[in-house]
Every structure is written in structure tokens, then in C-alpha cells.
Tab-separated table of C-alpha atoms in Angstrom:
chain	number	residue	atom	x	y	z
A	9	UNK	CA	50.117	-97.530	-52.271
A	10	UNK	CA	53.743	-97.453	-51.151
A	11	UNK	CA	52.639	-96.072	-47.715
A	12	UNK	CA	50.434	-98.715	-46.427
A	13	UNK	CA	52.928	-101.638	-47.520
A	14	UNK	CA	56.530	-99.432	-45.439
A	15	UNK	CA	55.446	-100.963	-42.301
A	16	UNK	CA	54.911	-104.714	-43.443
A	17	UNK	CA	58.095	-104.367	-45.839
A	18	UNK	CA	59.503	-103.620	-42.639
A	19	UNK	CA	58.281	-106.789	-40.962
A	20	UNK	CA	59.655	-108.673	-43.639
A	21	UNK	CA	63.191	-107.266	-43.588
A	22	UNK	CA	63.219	-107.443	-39.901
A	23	UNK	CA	62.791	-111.324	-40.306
A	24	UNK	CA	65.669	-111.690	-42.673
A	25	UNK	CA	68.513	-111.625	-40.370
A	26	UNK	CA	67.129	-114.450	-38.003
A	27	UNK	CA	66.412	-116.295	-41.089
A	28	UNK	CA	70.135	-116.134	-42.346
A	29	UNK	CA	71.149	-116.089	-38.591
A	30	UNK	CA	69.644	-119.586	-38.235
A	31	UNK	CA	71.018	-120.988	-42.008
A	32	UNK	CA	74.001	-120.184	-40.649
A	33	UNK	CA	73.743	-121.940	-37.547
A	34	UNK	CA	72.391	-125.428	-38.976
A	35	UNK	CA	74.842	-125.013	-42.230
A	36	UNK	CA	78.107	-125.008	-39.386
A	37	UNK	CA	76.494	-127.672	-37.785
A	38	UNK	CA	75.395	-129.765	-40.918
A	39	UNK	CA	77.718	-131.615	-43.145
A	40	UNK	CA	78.111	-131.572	-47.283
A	41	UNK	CA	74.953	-133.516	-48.803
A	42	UNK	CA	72.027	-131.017	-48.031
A	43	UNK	CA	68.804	-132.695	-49.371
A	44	UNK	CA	65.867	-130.685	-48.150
A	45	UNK	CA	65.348	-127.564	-46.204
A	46	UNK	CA	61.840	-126.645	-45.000
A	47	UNK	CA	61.108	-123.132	-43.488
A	48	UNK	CA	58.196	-122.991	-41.084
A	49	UNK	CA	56.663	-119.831	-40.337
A	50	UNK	CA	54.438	-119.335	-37.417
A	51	UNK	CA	52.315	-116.332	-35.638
A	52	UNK	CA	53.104	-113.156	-37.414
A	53	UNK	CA	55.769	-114.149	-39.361
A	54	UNK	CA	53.293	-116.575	-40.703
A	55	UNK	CA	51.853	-113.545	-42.457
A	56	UNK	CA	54.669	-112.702	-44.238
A	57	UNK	CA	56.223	-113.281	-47.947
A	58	UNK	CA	58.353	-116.170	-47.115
A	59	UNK	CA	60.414	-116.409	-50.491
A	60	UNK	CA	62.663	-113.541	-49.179
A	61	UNK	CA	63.474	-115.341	-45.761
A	62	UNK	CA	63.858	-118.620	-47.457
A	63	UNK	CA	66.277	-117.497	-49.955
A	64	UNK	CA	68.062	-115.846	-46.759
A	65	UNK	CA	68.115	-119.159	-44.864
A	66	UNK	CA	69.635	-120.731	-47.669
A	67	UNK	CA	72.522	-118.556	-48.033
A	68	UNK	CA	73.024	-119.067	-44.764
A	69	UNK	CA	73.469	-122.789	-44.820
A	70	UNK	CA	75.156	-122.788	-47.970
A	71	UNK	CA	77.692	-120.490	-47.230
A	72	UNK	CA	80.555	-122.948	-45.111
A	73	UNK	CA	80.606	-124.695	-47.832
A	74	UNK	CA	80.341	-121.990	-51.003
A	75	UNK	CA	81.369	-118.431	-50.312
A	76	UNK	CA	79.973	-117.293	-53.520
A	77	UNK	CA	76.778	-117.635	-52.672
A	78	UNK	CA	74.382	-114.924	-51.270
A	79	UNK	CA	70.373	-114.453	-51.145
A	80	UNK	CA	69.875	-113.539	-54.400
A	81	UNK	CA	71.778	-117.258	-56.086
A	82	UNK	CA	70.531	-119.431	-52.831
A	83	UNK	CA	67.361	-120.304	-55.108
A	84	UNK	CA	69.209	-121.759	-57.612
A	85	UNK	CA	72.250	-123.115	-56.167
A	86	UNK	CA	69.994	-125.199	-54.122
A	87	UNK	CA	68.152	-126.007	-57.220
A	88	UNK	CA	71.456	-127.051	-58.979
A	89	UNK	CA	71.920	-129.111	-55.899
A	90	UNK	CA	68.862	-131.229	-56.238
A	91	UNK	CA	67.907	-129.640	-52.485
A	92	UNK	CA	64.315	-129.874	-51.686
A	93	UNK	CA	63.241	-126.849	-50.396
A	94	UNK	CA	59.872	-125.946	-49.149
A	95	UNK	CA	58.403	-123.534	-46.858
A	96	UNK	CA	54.959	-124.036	-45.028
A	97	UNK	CA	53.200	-122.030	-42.503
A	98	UNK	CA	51.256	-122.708	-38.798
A	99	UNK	CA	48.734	-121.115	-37.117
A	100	UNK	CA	49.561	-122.783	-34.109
A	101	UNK	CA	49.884	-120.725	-31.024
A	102	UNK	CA	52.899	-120.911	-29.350
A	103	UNK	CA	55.415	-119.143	-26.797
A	104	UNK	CA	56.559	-116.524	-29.239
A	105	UNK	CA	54.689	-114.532	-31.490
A	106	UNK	CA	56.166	-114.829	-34.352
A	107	UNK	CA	58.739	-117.394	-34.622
A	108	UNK	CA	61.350	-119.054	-37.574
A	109	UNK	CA	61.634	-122.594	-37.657
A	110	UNK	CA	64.417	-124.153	-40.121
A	111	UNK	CA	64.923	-127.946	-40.595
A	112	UNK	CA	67.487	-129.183	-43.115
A	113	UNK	CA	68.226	-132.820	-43.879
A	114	UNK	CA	71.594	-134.325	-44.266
A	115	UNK	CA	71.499	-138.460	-45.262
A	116	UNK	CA	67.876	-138.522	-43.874
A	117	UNK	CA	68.769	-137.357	-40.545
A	118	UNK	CA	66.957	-133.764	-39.634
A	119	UNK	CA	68.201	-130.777	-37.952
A	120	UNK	CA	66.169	-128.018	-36.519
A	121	UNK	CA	66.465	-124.823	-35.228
A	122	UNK	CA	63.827	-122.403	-34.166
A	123	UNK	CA	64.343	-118.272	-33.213
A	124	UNK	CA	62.701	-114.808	-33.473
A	125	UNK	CA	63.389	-111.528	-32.404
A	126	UNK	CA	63.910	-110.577	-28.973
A	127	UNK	CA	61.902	-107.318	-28.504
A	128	UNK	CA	61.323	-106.782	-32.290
A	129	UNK	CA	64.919	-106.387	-32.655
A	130	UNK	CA	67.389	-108.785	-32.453
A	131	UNK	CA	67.694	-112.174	-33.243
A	132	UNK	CA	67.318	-115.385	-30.787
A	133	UNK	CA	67.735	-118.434	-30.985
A	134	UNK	CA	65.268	-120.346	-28.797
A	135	UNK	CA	65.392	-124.448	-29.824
A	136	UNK	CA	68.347	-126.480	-30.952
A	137	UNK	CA	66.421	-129.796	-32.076
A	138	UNK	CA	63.660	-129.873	-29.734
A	139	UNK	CA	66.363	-128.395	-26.779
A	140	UNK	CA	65.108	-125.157	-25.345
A	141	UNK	CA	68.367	-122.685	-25.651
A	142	UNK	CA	67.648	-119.049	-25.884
A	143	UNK	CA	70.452	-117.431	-27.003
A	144	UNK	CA	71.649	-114.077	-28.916
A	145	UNK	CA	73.991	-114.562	-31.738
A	146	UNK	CA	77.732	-113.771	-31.490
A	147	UNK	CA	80.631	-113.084	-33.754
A	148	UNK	CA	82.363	-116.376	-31.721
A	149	UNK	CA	80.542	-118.910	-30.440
A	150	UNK	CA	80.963	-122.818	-29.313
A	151	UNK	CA	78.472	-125.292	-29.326
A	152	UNK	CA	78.427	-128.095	-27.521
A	153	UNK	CA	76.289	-131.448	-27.431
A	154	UNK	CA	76.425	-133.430	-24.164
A	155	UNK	CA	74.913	-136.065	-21.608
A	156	UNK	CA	73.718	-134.133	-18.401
A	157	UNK	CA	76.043	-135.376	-16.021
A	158	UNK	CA	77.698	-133.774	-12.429
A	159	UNK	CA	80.775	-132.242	-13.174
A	160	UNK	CA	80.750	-131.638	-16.847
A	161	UNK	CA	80.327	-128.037	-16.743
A	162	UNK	CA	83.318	-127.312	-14.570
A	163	UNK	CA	85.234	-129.610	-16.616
A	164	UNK	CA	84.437	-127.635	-19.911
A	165	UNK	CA	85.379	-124.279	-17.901
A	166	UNK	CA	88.837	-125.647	-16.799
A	167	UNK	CA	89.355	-126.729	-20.544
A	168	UNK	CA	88.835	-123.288	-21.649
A	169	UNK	CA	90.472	-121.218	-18.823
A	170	UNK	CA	93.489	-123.192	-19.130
A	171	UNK	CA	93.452	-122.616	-23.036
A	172	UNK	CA	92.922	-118.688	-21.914
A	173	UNK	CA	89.313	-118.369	-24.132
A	174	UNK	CA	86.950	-116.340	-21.730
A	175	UNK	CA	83.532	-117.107	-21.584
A	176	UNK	CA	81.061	-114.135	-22.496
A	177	UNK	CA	77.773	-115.454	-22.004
A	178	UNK	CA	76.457	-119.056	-20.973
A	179	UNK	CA	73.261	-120.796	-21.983
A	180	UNK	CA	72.207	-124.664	-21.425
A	181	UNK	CA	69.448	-126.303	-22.428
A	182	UNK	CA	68.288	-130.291	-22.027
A	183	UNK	CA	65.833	-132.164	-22.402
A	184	UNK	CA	65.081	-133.812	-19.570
A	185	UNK	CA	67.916	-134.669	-16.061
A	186	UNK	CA	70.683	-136.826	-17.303
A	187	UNK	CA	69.464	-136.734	-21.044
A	188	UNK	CA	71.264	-134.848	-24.005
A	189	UNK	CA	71.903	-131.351	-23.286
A	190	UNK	CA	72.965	-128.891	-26.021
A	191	UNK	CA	75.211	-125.521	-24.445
A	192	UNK	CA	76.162	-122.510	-26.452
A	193	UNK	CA	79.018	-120.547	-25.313
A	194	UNK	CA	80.038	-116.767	-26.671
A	195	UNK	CA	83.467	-116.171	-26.455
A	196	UNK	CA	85.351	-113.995	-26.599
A	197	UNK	CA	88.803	-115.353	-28.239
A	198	UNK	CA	88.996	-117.743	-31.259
A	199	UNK	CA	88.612	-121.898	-30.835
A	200	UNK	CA	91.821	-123.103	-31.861
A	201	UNK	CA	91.622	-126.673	-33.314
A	202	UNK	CA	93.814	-128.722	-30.826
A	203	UNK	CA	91.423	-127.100	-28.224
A	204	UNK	CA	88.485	-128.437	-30.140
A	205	UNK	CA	89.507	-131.369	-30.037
A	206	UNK	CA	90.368	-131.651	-26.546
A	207	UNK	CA	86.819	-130.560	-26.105
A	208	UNK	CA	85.785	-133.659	-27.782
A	209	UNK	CA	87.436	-135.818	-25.886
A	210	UNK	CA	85.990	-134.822	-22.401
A	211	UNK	CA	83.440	-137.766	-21.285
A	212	UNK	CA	79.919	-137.219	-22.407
A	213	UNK	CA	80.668	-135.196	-25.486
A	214	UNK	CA	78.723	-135.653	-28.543
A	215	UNK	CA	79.690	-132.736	-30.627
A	216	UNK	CA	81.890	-129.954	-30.341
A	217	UNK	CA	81.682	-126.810	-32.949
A	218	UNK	CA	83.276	-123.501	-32.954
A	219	UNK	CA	80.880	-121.449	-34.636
A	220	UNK	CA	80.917	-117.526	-36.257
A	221	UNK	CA	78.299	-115.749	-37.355
């Protein structure tokens, strides 16, 4: 019996790390006062045993603000917590086949990320609430929510030349010209604070987060 099941164990443990990758993501970009998290599974990974990817999600977004807890206490922190949690699956067909969506809700308002795994093997991010963003995951990353406007790209670069943070890779996604668009940055040296909050300050800024994963 244990042959058969190696390969979709495999599956399974292949989807953790996108799971926790995206936790992580929305619990950085979240504040205190988590009241539901839904997991939406669709394609292949629709097929799957969701409880283990939930529980990784959850230690993902729980972990900025508890470092004690891991995938195995997620469950019942968030239980503790009074967090709704819920997981639900789609046979929708869509541009990926198999694909992670997470949306947690903070004071009513919902997040939502989306990713999967770029050739089977490593985890991408691919929609930042309803923004199209593919991006890989980094040890240092800044985010960055902003009105599509002329200039504000070169304007962020200066910012972070000056401040002597190279940029590793680059990805920008909007919704439509001269809406919100959402940017993710790797870098390659840490975010210091004062920097952040110069970052805030440049026009058309909505949110600025140094992220680590």
C-alpha cells in the first residue's frame, strides 16, 4: 500500500512550502486581529489532503506575531484565537494547474494571495489581491502598493540607490493604467526603518513593507 500513495505524499509535501510561503506573505502584510482564513485549492492541488497545507498556511501567518508557533500548534492557536478557518476547493479551470489561494480577514477587510509551483518546484507567487505579480520568494524582499503614475519607478530606484540597497529582481503588477499597482522588489541588503519610511512618503504610496521569508 505504501507504494502507490509515495508519489501523491509527494504532491502533498511539495504544496507545503507555497502554502507557508504565502501565510507568510499575507501574515507580514496583515495586522494583529486575524478573524478568518480560507484556503482555496484549485486543479491538482484540489485533489489533495488540504489539512496539512492549511495548518502550514497558518503558521505562516501567525508567525510575525508568535514565534512559537509552527504547523503542528497552527490548528489550535487559531482555534484559541476564535479565527475562522476553512478550506474549500474549485474545479474551475484556470491559468495554472494547480494553484494555492489564501484569503485572511483582518476587521472585515480581506487579503488574498494566490501561487503554485513554478515547474513543479519552486514556489510563485502569481496574485497580490486580484494584481497579477509573478514572483519567486526571497530571503529580502519589499513590497510596495502604489498609483500607476510616470515617474514613480525611477523615484523608488533613486530612494534605494542612494540608501545603497541593490535591487535583485523586479516585478510590477496593476490592475489597469493609472490604477493601484502592487511591486515586489528582492534585495539584496536589509530595509532599514528610516528608509521605509522615506519610502512611504514618496507621492502615490499606499503601503510600504520590508518583507523576509
Amino acid at each position: 500500500l505504501a507504494a502507490p500513495l509515495a508519489p501523491f505524499m509527494s504532491t502533498v509535501t511539495a504544496r507545503i512550502e507555497p502554502a507557508q510561503r504565502l501565510g507568510a506573505l499575507l501574515g507580514q502584510l496583515t495586522p494583529p486581529g486575524l478573524s478568518a482564513v480560507t484556503l482555496e485549492a484549485e486543479g491538482e492541488a484540489a485533489e489533495l489532503n488540504l489539512k496539512p497545507l492549511v495548518a502550514a498556511a497558518l503558521a505562516g501567518l501567525l508567525r510575525p506575531h508568535s514565534d512559537t508557533v509552527n504547523m503542528v500548534n497552527a490548528p489550535v492557536v487559531a482555534k484559541d484565537r476564535d479565527i475562522a478557518v476553512s478550506e474549500t476547493r474549485s474545479s474551475r479551470e484556470g491559468d495554472y494547474h494547480a494553484l494555492l489561494r489564501l484569503t485572511a480577514t483582518v476587521e472585515g477587510r480581506a487579503r488574498t494571495v494566490a501561487g503554485t509551483l513554478f515547474a513543479n518546484r519552486e514556489p510563485r507567487l502569481v496574485d497580490l489581491d486580484g494584481v497579477t505579480v509573478e514572483a519567486a520568494f526571497a530571503q529580502r524582499m519589499l513590497y510596495i502598493a502604489n498609483d500607476d503614475a510616470p515617474g514613480f519607478i525611477g523615484r523608488l530606484g533613486g530612494a534605494l540607490g542612494n540608501a545603497g540597497v541593490n535591487i535583485g529582481t523586479f516585478h510590477l503588477g496593476r490592475r489597469e493604467a493609472g490604477g493601484e499597482a502592487a511591486l515586489l522588489l528582492s534585495v539584496d541588503q536589509p530595509i532599514p526603518e528610516p528608509l521605509l519610511w522615506e519610502l512611504c512618503r514618496l507621492p502615490g504610496v499606499r503601503q510600504a513593507k520590508a518583507l523576509g521569508f
